[in-house]
Amino acid sequence: MRKVRAAAAPYLLALPAWIWFAIFFVVPIAAMASVSLTTGNLLEGFQQTFSFSNYAKAVGQYHTQLIRSLIYGGIATLIMLVLAYPMAYWIAFKGGRRKSMYLFLLLLPFFVSFVLRTISWGFLLADDGILFGPLKSAGLLPGDFHVLATDVAVIGGLVYNFLPFMVLPIYVALERVDPRVVEAAYDLYASRWAAFRKVVLPLSLPGVFAGVLMTFVPATADPVNARILGGTGNTMIGNIIQTEYLTNNDYPTASALSFTLMAVLLVGIFVYARSLGTENVLEAAAR
Amino acid sequence: MTEIQAGTEAAAAASGAPQVPAIELDGVVKEYLAHGEVVQAVKGVTLAIAEGEFFSLLGPSGCGKTTTMRMVAGFEEPTRGVVRLLGQDVTNVPPNKRDVNMVFQSYALFPHMSVWENVAFGLRRRKVAEAEIRRRVGEMLEIVDLGGREKRRPREMSGGQQQRVALARALVNRPRALLLDEPLGALDLKLRQAMQIELKRIQREVGITFVYVTHDQSEALTMSDRIAVMNDGLVEQLAAPREIYERPATAFVAGFIGTSNLLSGAVDRVESGCAVLKLGEHGRVLVAEASQRAGDPISVTVRPEKITISTEEPSGDISAVRGTVSEVVYLGLYNSYAVRLADGAEVTVFQQNALDSSSTAERGDAVWLSWQPHHSYAIGS
């Protein structure tokens, strides 16, 4: 009896998490799947018709925004990778005793709300705001110069908001690289560049993999940056889903769009994991 | 006298043939800045290691032996002094341009590479032709007895196997010298002993200079042609193992290598080449080849296994002191006795366990200890 109880202990300990997971993830997903297969409107009510017409409508009508979201998310992720890797590298190898302080600085913006931070970026980038206003009156920039309501503003906002999620996993992976292994590479005639390319970089790939997942998915689905920093031509799929739900009350279309986005992201992740060599990544990550 | 000759012979054999030493350290000093203070890790080391020699740097942790080795490898730059490899000044040459390779304490194998890729790493960096790499890596894996395990990852292997991969990875490059930093530290006793013999075999086979850093005196005694005993950033003694053991130059060496007894006093008289110092009422210690004159203070070491225990006063021109057995420890191969002398000093004596057990002394027995004059060795004169 005691043995049985001991064996059951881990499961019992995980039970609250499982219940939480069931109520806040499985149930909503199932409900949304069901809603995505209904037809009707808010006034006359929705009927479960198991019709896939919502999906056809979603993709047919909003593929532009869907593709734009993937492109924005992709570009933002690439920029974040380029910015984050040197940052993580520097903190991990040159941070010395101040490592924790640098990490704290990295996370400091999180003490301010996500939306507020994005709005303040809006102020900074406003056509006659504190940054461009003086430059324009000084004649250093043409009068019609603007950044707000462009691709640049939206992608810039995404990069700014999600950068720490790229830095942290890469930092963790780099931190775990044994400095003696890097010394061994130098000892075996590797130049600094060769030691990085052949030893440090491969050993940090699990962090890069995690960082890309943690930034690409939320950046692609994000509605806030496009709404605050973008114009009509920069609408992302997150904005459409929000509008369909909250303004148009077209729950079936919004649900179908959400599922389409999820499916596209899942397929993307799968292909990405495969091409990067899941086995190697998982193997290295398991170490 | 015969022991001394054997010791110097080994040293001469090791340093005899080539004119230019494989490794030369000339007045090497390494200073660090720690908490705003200058700390000297190495306080001035000058030594020459001959080609093909198995050379050990032996000392307690913090004595500067690892720092010394890292300066030879190029990971640390000396604050002062010169490092030469085969006569060439390499003091400021980075490690990737030095023709020496290192076996790290924790092996530092590349965890994301197979055994084969680990061993081929250095050759690939040097752009050796692929066919040559295949041949040399294959050959080296045979030497370290790892043929057939090329595709394994380091963490799928035992400690002893990883150790041999690390060895192969360094040796395959045919360096001028191989530096080994406590390479057997992580292995258990049995495996360590087996690897000691294995290392010696491999060194003979490849004929490369080995510089071996260890804090384990038995390891250094077993494998080395010569040993530099280091303490507090300085070399205390540099000699063949036998000489280091039989004729320790300083009290530190005597205490660090094996068990040793230290007896101090003043020279009473010099008789037929032997300095005699009186110890207690009836005790006398005879020291062969002491340079001290009557009245000079003298410190003498004597190894526990050279001392004989008896109940009767020994006669003849030998050292003899009286004491009381305060402790007897049975150690299988031998008994270890602690004998307290009249002046309070404690002397350790090892006596082999013979079949006849009646001769063993008991705790509390009054005994005589005796040894030959040439087994007393005056130090730090």
XYZ file of C-alpha atoms in Angstrom:
668
model
C 0.000 0.000 0.000
C 2.818 2.344 0.910
C 4.550 1.441 -2.312
C 1.453 2.291 -4.333
C 1.169 5.616 -2.609
C 4.846 6.377 -3.169
C 4.472 5.565 -6.850
C 1.407 7.786 -7.134
C 3.016 10.737 -5.373
C 4.510 12.425 -8.446
C 1.176 12.199 -10.256
C -0.680 13.623 -7.284
C 1.784 16.480 -7.079
C 1.253 17.231 -10.750
C -2.534 17.055 -10.394
C -3.164 20.784 -9.780
C -1.157 21.594 -12.876
C -3.097 19.053 -14.889
C -6.433 20.457 -13.677
C -5.280 23.974 -14.478
C -4.132 22.828 -17.895
C -7.466 21.078 -18.550
C -9.645 24.026 -17.506
C -7.650 26.818 -19.089
C -6.272 25.138 -22.161
C -8.075 21.958 -23.213
C -11.593 23.229 -22.556
C -11.152 26.597 -24.309
C -9.454 24.950 -27.274
C -12.268 22.430 -27.608
C -14.872 25.185 -27.233
C -13.126 27.276 -29.872
C -12.875 24.334 -32.231
C -16.585 23.814 -31.829
C -17.354 27.531 -32.371
C -15.214 27.615 -35.492
C -17.589 25.053 -37.026
C -20.816 27.010 -36.365
C -22.720 29.481 -38.510
C -24.968 32.400 -37.580
C -24.641 35.723 -35.816
C -24.954 37.194 -32.362
C -28.588 38.287 -32.739
C -30.024 35.090 -34.255
C -27.676 32.725 -32.429
C -25.023 30.282 -33.687
C -25.859 26.813 -34.955
C -23.405 23.916 -34.914
C -23.281 23.087 -38.625
C -19.832 21.492 -38.828
C -19.278 23.621 -41.874
C -15.722 24.505 -42.839
C -16.936 27.596 -44.657
C -15.517 29.785 -41.865
C -12.038 28.484 -42.642
C -12.485 29.140 -46.335
C -13.686 32.663 -45.517
C -10.898 33.253 -43.026
C -8.142 32.239 -45.412
C -9.811 33.742 -48.477
C -10.522 37.097 -46.927
C -7.527 37.542 -44.623
C -4.608 35.700 -46.214
C -2.891 39.058 -46.814
C -2.768 39.810 -43.082
C -1.809 36.225 -42.290
C 1.135 36.309 -44.669
C 2.091 39.807 -43.489
C 2.087 38.565 -39.882
C 4.392 35.685 -40.764
C 6.737 38.046 -42.615
C 6.758 40.598 -39.775
C 7.254 37.840 -37.196
C 10.011 36.274 -39.296
C 11.892 39.515 -39.902
C 11.507 40.573 -36.260
C 12.833 37.173 -35.131
C 15.853 37.426 -37.410
C 16.673 40.931 -36.187
C 16.240 39.790 -32.577
C 18.603 36.861 -33.190
C 21.262 39.169 -34.625
C 20.881 41.579 -31.701
C 20.421 39.019 -28.938
C 23.294 36.629 -29.671
C 26.097 39.137 -29.112
C 24.272 40.486 -26.050
C 23.894 37.013 -24.542
C 27.479 36.158 -25.491
C 28.802 39.280 -23.873
C 26.858 38.787 -20.654
C 27.786 35.095 -20.429
C 31.516 35.437 -21.142
C 32.414 39.029 -20.290
C 29.798 39.802 -17.657
C 32.011 38.685 -14.820
C 30.602 39.455 -11.398
C 28.021 41.847 -12.847
C 26.150 39.129 -14.744
C 23.052 39.279 -12.557
C 22.939 43.059 -12.848
C 22.982 42.897 -16.645
C 20.232 40.279 -16.608
C 18.207 42.480 -14.300
C 18.668 45.444 -16.662
C 17.496 43.232 -19.498
C 14.305 42.406 -17.613
C 13.770 45.905 -16.246
C 11.316 46.977 -19.018
C 8.997 44.148 -17.886
C 8.238 46.197 -14.801
C 6.215 48.471 -17.063
C 3.120 47.170 -18.826
C 3.582 45.847 -22.350
C 0.918 48.202 -23.789
C 2.313 51.249 -22.008
C 5.793 50.548 -23.317
C 4.452 50.274 -26.851
C 2.489 53.525 -26.485
C 5.601 55.324 -25.300
C 7.360 54.074 -28.420
C 4.500 55.669 -30.295
C 5.308 58.992 -28.651
C 8.984 58.617 -29.479
C 8.330 57.854 -33.131
C 5.477 60.372 -33.656
C 5.879 62.492 -36.796
C 6.470 65.661 -34.793
C 7.330 63.953 -31.528
C 10.286 64.488 -29.226
C 12.650 62.625 -31.543
C 11.716 63.793 -35.059
C 10.167 67.192 -34.181
C 13.444 68.958 -33.299
C 15.285 67.228 -36.169
C 12.661 68.429 -38.624
C 12.631 72.004 -37.357
C 16.405 72.008 -37.565
C 16.062 70.963 -41.182
C 17.978 67.730 -40.687
C 14.986 65.649 -41.807
C 12.470 66.409 -44.558
C 9.092 67.627 -43.315
C 7.183 64.602 -44.592
C 9.516 62.074 -42.974
C 7.664 59.558 -40.826
C 8.240 56.219 -39.170
C 4.965 55.676 -37.365
C 2.406 53.670 -39.343
C 5.092 51.871 -41.357
C 6.495 48.341 -41.470
C 9.591 49.670 -39.757
C 7.647 50.907 -36.719
C 5.715 47.657 -36.272
C 8.723 45.382 -36.720
C 10.778 47.688 -34.510
C 8.135 47.457 -31.797
C 8.037 43.664 -32.038
C 11.840 43.494 -31.774
C 11.858 45.806 -28.778
C 9.087 44.001 -26.935
C 10.235 40.412 -27.423
C 14.046 40.803 -27.395
C 14.551 39.555 -23.803
C 12.836 36.281 -24.710
C 15.550 35.738 -27.294
C 18.449 36.832 -25.089
C 17.594 34.712 -22.040
C 17.575 31.200 -23.565
C 20.709 31.939 -25.598
C 22.380 33.282 -22.459
C 21.471 30.129 -20.528
C 22.895 27.928 -23.290
C 26.123 29.954 -23.533
C 26.501 30.053 -19.764
C 26.536 26.258 -19.754
C 29.419 26.030 -22.207
C 32.450 24.828 -20.247
C 35.229 27.413 -20.720
C 37.768 24.612 -20.659
C 36.148 23.115 -23.758
C 36.737 26.429 -25.514
C 40.339 26.429 -24.236
C 40.724 22.920 -25.609
C 39.708 24.258 -29.028
C 42.382 26.992 -28.852
C 44.887 24.406 -27.691
C 44.031 22.312 -30.767
C 45.050 25.141 -33.110
C 41.603 26.724 -33.517
C 41.575 30.469 -34.151
C 39.064 32.524 -32.160
C 36.656 32.376 -35.082
C 37.097 28.609 -35.584
C 36.601 27.965 -31.861
C 33.379 29.960 -31.984
C 32.087 28.358 -35.171
C 33.027 24.770 -34.293
C 32.466 24.698 -30.544
C 30.632 27.652 -28.967
C 27.990 28.118 -31.656
C 26.963 24.443 -31.944
C 26.775 24.159 -28.170
C 24.506 27.223 -27.971
C 22.089 26.085 -30.697
C 19.542 24.658 -28.229
C 19.262 28.165 -26.776
C 18.873 29.682 -30.224
C 16.171 27.122 -31.000
C 14.278 27.934 -27.809
C 14.730 31.679 -28.336
C 13.339 31.549 -31.853
C 10.285 29.612 -30.663
C 9.711 31.971 -27.761
C 9.814 35.053 -29.966
C 8.521 34.017 -33.387
C 5.216 32.600 -32.122
C 4.119 35.537 -29.927
C 5.519 38.139 -32.362
C 3.554 36.662 -35.269
C 0.326 36.573 -33.280
C 0.791 39.957 -31.577
C -1.988 42.548 -32.076
C -0.649 45.360 -29.876
C 2.334 46.616 -31.876
C 0.455 46.762 -35.179
C -2.452 48.602 -33.562
C -0.386 51.210 -31.746
C 2.609 51.640 -34.055
C 1.168 50.524 -37.405
C -1.188 52.129 -39.885
C -4.037 50.663 -41.952
C -1.531 49.012 -44.220
C 0.233 47.174 -41.367
C -2.676 45.214 -39.897
C -1.612 41.820 -38.582
C -3.655 38.677 -38.106
C -3.890 39.317 -34.362
C -5.722 42.583 -35.053
C -8.194 40.851 -37.360
C -8.950 38.164 -34.769
C -9.444 40.833 -32.129
C -11.765 42.880 -34.328
C -13.788 39.845 -35.370
C -14.258 38.819 -31.738
C -14.727 42.106 -29.945
C -16.100 44.497 -32.567
C -17.907 42.330 -35.137
C -18.825 39.586 -32.684
C -18.199 37.106 -35.498
C -17.020 34.335 -33.208
C -16.958 31.550 -35.837
C -14.661 33.503 -38.178
C -12.423 34.629 -35.316
C -12.116 31.041 -34.057
C -11.390 29.719 -37.529
C -8.698 32.396 -37.961
C -7.138 31.489 -34.612
C -6.986 27.845 -35.592
C -5.562 28.639 -38.975
C -2.821 30.716 -37.352
C -2.115 27.956 -34.846
C -1.907 25.340 -37.589
C 0.433 27.476 -39.672
C 2.702 28.115 -36.675
C 2.746 24.453 -35.664
C 3.674 23.350 -39.176
C 6.323 26.059 -39.293
C 7.824 24.960 -35.982
C 7.796 21.334 -37.063
C 9.608 22.099 -40.310
C 12.058 24.344 -38.432
C 12.803 21.696 -35.817
C 13.303 19.103 -38.543
C 15.602 21.244 -40.646
C 17.721 22.176 -37.639
C 17.962 18.498 -36.733
C 15.646 17.855 -33.828
C 17.749 14.985 -32.665
C 20.854 17.091 -32.316
C 18.946 19.905 -30.676
C 17.193 17.643 -28.206
C 20.351 15.689 -27.575
C 22.313 18.826 -26.856
C 19.480 20.243 -24.795
C 19.263 17.081 -22.706
C 22.836 17.412 -21.578
C 75.775 6.048 -2.548
C 74.314 3.635 -5.110
C 70.897 5.236 -4.895
C 72.331 8.651 -5.641
C 74.086 7.355 -8.723
C 70.918 5.671 -9.998
C 69.051 8.920 -9.524
C 71.497 11.100 -11.393
C 71.873 8.477 -14.100
C 68.168 8.624 -14.895
C 68.338 12.384 -15.071
C 71.404 12.242 -17.253
C 69.805 9.684 -19.579
C 66.762 11.903 -19.942
C 68.619 15.111 -20.606
C 71.639 13.630 -22.358
C 71.006 13.149 -26.080
C 69.659 16.409 -27.586
C 71.341 19.723 -26.960
C 68.217 21.925 -27.037
C 65.648 21.229 -24.324
C 62.059 20.621 -25.428
C 60.781 23.146 -22.913
C 62.670 25.851 -21.101
C 61.384 28.202 -18.431
C 63.683 31.079 -17.619
C 62.914 33.104 -14.496
C 59.184 32.812 -15.077
C 56.989 34.855 -12.738
C 53.205 35.099 -12.794
C 51.405 37.786 -10.845
C 47.681 38.230 -10.492
C 45.652 41.119 -9.244
C 43.209 39.747 -6.673
C 41.030 42.157 -4.668
C 43.377 45.016 -5.447
C 46.443 43.120 -4.266
C 49.215 41.631 -6.320
C 49.448 37.890 -5.732
C 52.420 35.909 -7.001
C 51.243 32.494 -8.177
C 54.642 31.623 -9.615
C 57.616 33.344 -8.035
C 60.418 32.615 -10.431
C 60.763 29.182 -12.000
C 63.745 28.202 -14.111
C 63.937 24.693 -15.492
C 64.677 22.761 -18.669
C 62.800 19.682 -19.813
C 64.616 17.365 -22.196
C 63.047 15.937 -25.325
C 61.321 12.606 -24.706
C 61.369 13.099 -20.951
C 58.494 12.244 -18.625
C 58.611 15.293 -16.395
C 56.324 15.920 -13.421
C 55.382 19.096 -11.641
C 54.425 17.917 -8.185
C 53.034 19.923 -5.320
C 50.017 20.696 -3.171
C 47.107 22.656 -4.608
C 47.922 26.335 -4.940
C 51.660 25.752 -5.319
C 51.685 27.209 -8.836
C 52.140 23.984 -10.785
C 49.007 24.396 -12.903
C 49.769 28.059 -13.578
C 53.265 27.036 -14.666
C 51.810 24.488 -17.062
C 49.261 26.950 -18.411
C 52.106 29.328 -19.218
C 53.785 26.559 -21.219
C 50.484 25.909 -23.032
C 49.994 29.615 -23.698
C 46.779 30.146 -21.715
C 48.592 32.486 -19.346
C 51.256 35.011 -20.186
C 54.127 35.269 -17.700
C 54.479 38.610 -15.947
C 58.231 38.218 -16.275
C 60.526 35.591 -17.729
C 60.770 33.620 -20.932
C 59.177 30.377 -22.152
C 61.047 28.529 -24.896
C 59.982 25.541 -26.959
C 62.944 23.832 -28.624
C 64.975 26.975 -28.133
C 62.345 29.277 -29.644
C 60.917 32.084 -27.554
C 57.130 31.516 -27.430
C 56.406 33.717 -24.416
C 53.811 35.780 -26.270
C 52.629 33.190 -28.788
C 48.916 32.277 -28.393
C 48.027 28.640 -27.595
C 46.662 27.874 -31.060
C 50.064 28.688 -32.557
C 52.101 26.622 -30.064
C 53.241 23.170 -30.899
C 52.181 21.719 -27.549
C 48.879 20.071 -26.669
C 47.143 19.677 -23.371
C 45.096 16.993 -21.668
C 42.689 18.788 -19.381
C 41.812 17.728 -15.869
C 38.130 17.346 -16.764
C 39.106 16.105 -20.266
C 37.177 19.024 -21.868
C 36.049 16.827 -24.763
C 33.739 18.433 -27.312
C 30.365 17.066 -26.176
C 28.638 17.608 -29.531
C 31.181 15.637 -31.506
C 31.837 11.942 -31.901
C 35.063 10.395 -30.637
C 36.384 10.472 -34.203
C 35.580 14.170 -34.691
C 37.096 14.991 -31.308
C 40.371 13.324 -32.226
C 40.392 14.785 -35.755
C 39.753 18.352 -34.511
C 43.367 19.510 -34.322
C 44.335 17.945 -37.662
C 41.342 19.574 -39.351
C 42.305 22.990 -37.970
C 45.759 22.463 -39.441
C 44.203 21.587 -42.812
C 45.799 18.137 -42.975
C 44.629 16.134 -46.016
C 41.529 14.017 -45.381
C 43.248 10.710 -46.210
C 46.065 11.531 -43.791
C 43.534 12.473 -41.093
C 41.779 9.141 -41.550
C 45.018 7.249 -41.245
C 46.367 9.116 -38.234
C 43.117 9.200 -36.260
C 42.593 5.482 -36.889
C 46.136 4.731 -35.796
C 45.884 6.854 -32.659
C 42.569 5.290 -31.625
C 44.267 1.888 -31.900
C 47.127 3.056 -29.677
C 44.737 4.171 -26.940
C 42.686 1.005 -27.421
C 39.504 2.698 -28.631
C 39.239 1.100 -32.085
C 35.582 0.481 -32.982
C 34.249 3.243 -30.746
C 34.727 6.107 -33.218
C 31.047 6.989 -33.483
C 30.358 7.245 -29.763
C 29.667 10.546 -28.086
C 31.911 11.421 -25.103
C 29.105 11.172 -22.573
C 28.303 7.631 -23.697
C 31.725 6.555 -22.481
C 33.238 5.738 -19.102
C 35.690 8.054 -17.370
C 38.656 5.916 -18.380
C 37.565 5.891 -22.012
C 37.008 9.655 -22.048
C 40.481 10.008 -20.603
C 41.918 8.047 -23.498
C 39.953 10.093 -26.037
C 41.456 13.237 -24.507
C 44.901 11.683 -24.760
C 44.381 10.620 -28.378
C 42.971 14.045 -29.295
C 46.180 15.693 -28.101
C 48.715 13.083 -29.240
C 47.367 12.689 -32.776
C 48.831 16.115 -33.579
C 52.337 14.860 -32.713
C 53.079 17.886 -30.530
C 56.564 18.824 -29.330
C 55.294 18.208 -25.828
C 52.155 16.903 -24.207
C 50.950 18.722 -21.110
C 48.793 16.722 -18.715
C 46.909 18.514 -15.949
C 46.047 15.985 -13.220
C 44.592 13.756 -15.942
C 43.856 10.830 -13.634
C 42.268 12.841 -10.845
C 38.700 11.900 -11.703
C 39.326 8.154 -11.921
C 38.995 5.610 -9.131
C 42.087 4.011 -7.621
C 42.146 0.770 -9.667
C 41.620 2.574 -12.948
C 44.146 5.213 -11.975
C 46.832 2.625 -11.394
C 46.036 0.911 -14.671
C 46.149 4.254 -16.513
C 49.522 5.122 -14.941
C 51.045 2.080 -16.576
C 49.098 2.778 -19.763
C 50.353 6.390 -19.916
C 53.929 5.247 -19.471
C 53.477 2.685 -22.289
C 51.956 5.265 -24.625
C 54.720 7.739 -23.879
C 57.351 5.141 -24.765
C 55.439 4.260 -27.917
C 55.088 7.817 -29.243
C 58.343 9.174 -27.772
C 56.871 12.599 -27.008
C 57.896 14.787 -24.062
C 55.287 14.539 -21.296
C 54.839 17.252 -18.704
C 52.653 15.904 -15.970
C 51.022 18.049 -13.296
C 49.907 16.211 -10.177
C 49.521 16.552 -6.443
C 49.758 12.773 -6.047
C 53.317 11.931 -5.006
C 53.014 8.196 -5.699
C 51.800 8.945 -9.221
C 54.784 11.222 -9.828
C 57.246 8.715 -8.338
C 55.841 5.863 -10.433
C 55.892 7.524 -13.834
C 58.424 10.310 -13.984
C 61.982 10.481 -15.239
C 62.371 13.670 -13.234
C 60.192 15.557 -10.800
C 60.063 19.233 -9.892
C 58.563 19.532 -6.428
C 56.843 22.904 -6.167
C 55.720 24.816 -3.118
C 54.415 28.344 -2.822
C 55.333 29.345 -6.355
C 58.885 27.988 -6.275
C 60.643 24.769 -7.220
C 61.908 23.178 -3.993
C 63.772 20.328 -5.632
C 64.264 19.061 -9.160
C 65.596 15.527 -9.388
C 64.874 11.928 -10.305
C 62.157 10.227 -8.219
C 64.603 8.100 -6.293
C 66.744 11.026 -5.312
C 63.733 13.065 -4.297
C 62.595 10.250 -2.076
C 65.955 9.267 -0.632
C 67.544 12.672 -0.451
C 64.918 15.362 0.009
C 66.468 18.794 -0.352
C 64.150 20.601 2.029
C 61.917 19.818 4.975
C 58.929 20.517 2.717
C 59.993 17.899 0.175
C 60.693 15.392 2.928
C 57.263 15.923 4.396
C 55.372 16.054 1.102
C 56.879 12.941 -0.466
C 55.944 9.897 1.556
C 56.192 9.836 5.348
C 59.280 11.269 6.894
C 60.731 11.858 10.349
C 62.446 15.103 11.123
C 65.012 15.212 13.937
C 66.803 18.437 14.873
C 69.715 19.210 17.125
C 73.289 20.414 17.107
C 76.273 18.451 15.772
C 78.187 17.053 18.748
C 81.271 15.844 16.884
C 82.370 14.603 13.482
C 83.697 11.046 13.471
C 85.122 9.279 10.402
C 83.036 11.366 7.982
C 79.872 11.054 10.034
C 78.335 13.954 11.849
C 77.039 12.759 15.209
C 74.278 14.490 17.032
C 73.192 13.556 20.498
C 69.570 12.938 21.211
C 68.625 12.499 24.843
C 70.840 10.707 27.320
C 71.807 7.636 25.287
C 70.549 8.554 21.878
C 72.799 9.310 18.914
C 72.098 10.081 15.277
C 74.835 9.447 12.734
C 74.638 11.421 9.510
C 76.794 10.403 6.555
C 78.046 13.143 4.279
C 76.974 16.091 6.346
C 78.785 19.329 5.668
C 78.140 20.646 9.185
C 80.866 21.020 11.737
C 80.740 20.423 15.478
C 78.348 22.848 17.113
C 76.339 23.580 13.926
C 72.571 23.130 14.096
C 71.304 20.320 11.883
C 67.966 18.901 10.697
C 67.913 15.294 9.702
C 65.252 13.248 7.900
C 64.918 9.524 8.036
C 62.296 7.414 6.256
C 60.123 5.192 8.512
C 60.925 2.007 6.585
C 64.657 2.405 7.198
C 64.276 2.201 10.973
C 64.535 -1.044 12.914
C 62.738 -1.566 16.221
C 64.404 -3.632 18.951
C 64.160 -4.087 22.701
C 67.891 -4.346 23.183
C 70.332 -1.501 22.699
C 71.871 -1.873 19.244
C 75.627 -1.713 18.899
C 77.991 -0.511 16.198
C 78.301 2.709 14.223
C 74.618 3.268 13.675
C 71.991 5.719 14.818
C 70.187 4.599 17.954
C 67.524 6.390 19.978
C 65.244 5.355 22.826
C 61.529 5.810 23.026
C 58.176 4.439 24.074
C 55.671 2.942 21.631
C 52.604 5.173 21.755
C 50.628 3.719 18.867
C 50.620 0.560 16.732
C 48.579 0.487 13.521
C 48.196 -2.738 11.575
C 48.270 -1.944 7.856
C 48.381 -5.414 6.334
C 51.674 -5.312 4.503
C 53.384 -3.603 7.415
C 52.865 -2.231 10.906
C 53.128 1.450 11.566
C 54.539 2.386 14.981
C 54.485 5.798 16.566
C 57.367 6.029 18.997
C 57.681 8.943 21.402
C 61.223 9.975 22.208
C 62.370 11.345 25.545
C 62.303 14.935 24.207
C 58.686 14.511 23.113
C 59.338 14.149 19.354
C 57.358 11.397 17.677
C 58.997 9.052 15.181
C 57.058 6.915 12.710
C 58.444 3.465 11.973
C 57.232 0.994 9.359
C 58.071 -2.635 9.950
C 57.181 -5.280 7.438
C 54.948 -8.035 8.770
C 57.133 -11.088 8.895
C 55.770 -14.574 9.623
C 57.202 -14.387 13.098
C 54.850 -12.089 14.921
C 56.505 -12.490 18.328
C 59.026 -9.739 17.537
C 56.375 -7.025 17.302
C 56.361 -4.371 19.965
C 53.246 -3.459 21.925
C 51.848 -0.139 22.992
C 53.720 1.157 26.042
C 56.890 -0.884 25.379
C 60.229 0.817 25.805
C 62.176 0.275 22.588
C 65.344 1.186 20.694
C 65.200 2.555 17.179
C 68.210 2.177 14.926
C 69.225 2.925 11.328
C 72.295 3.150 9.104
C 74.211 6.478 8.909
C 73.498 6.879 5.161
C 69.766 6.701 5.867
C 69.976 9.934 7.844
C 69.881 12.822 5.434
C 70.719 16.398 6.434
C 68.429 18.931 4.807
C 68.213 22.659 4.179
C 71.816 23.245 5.274
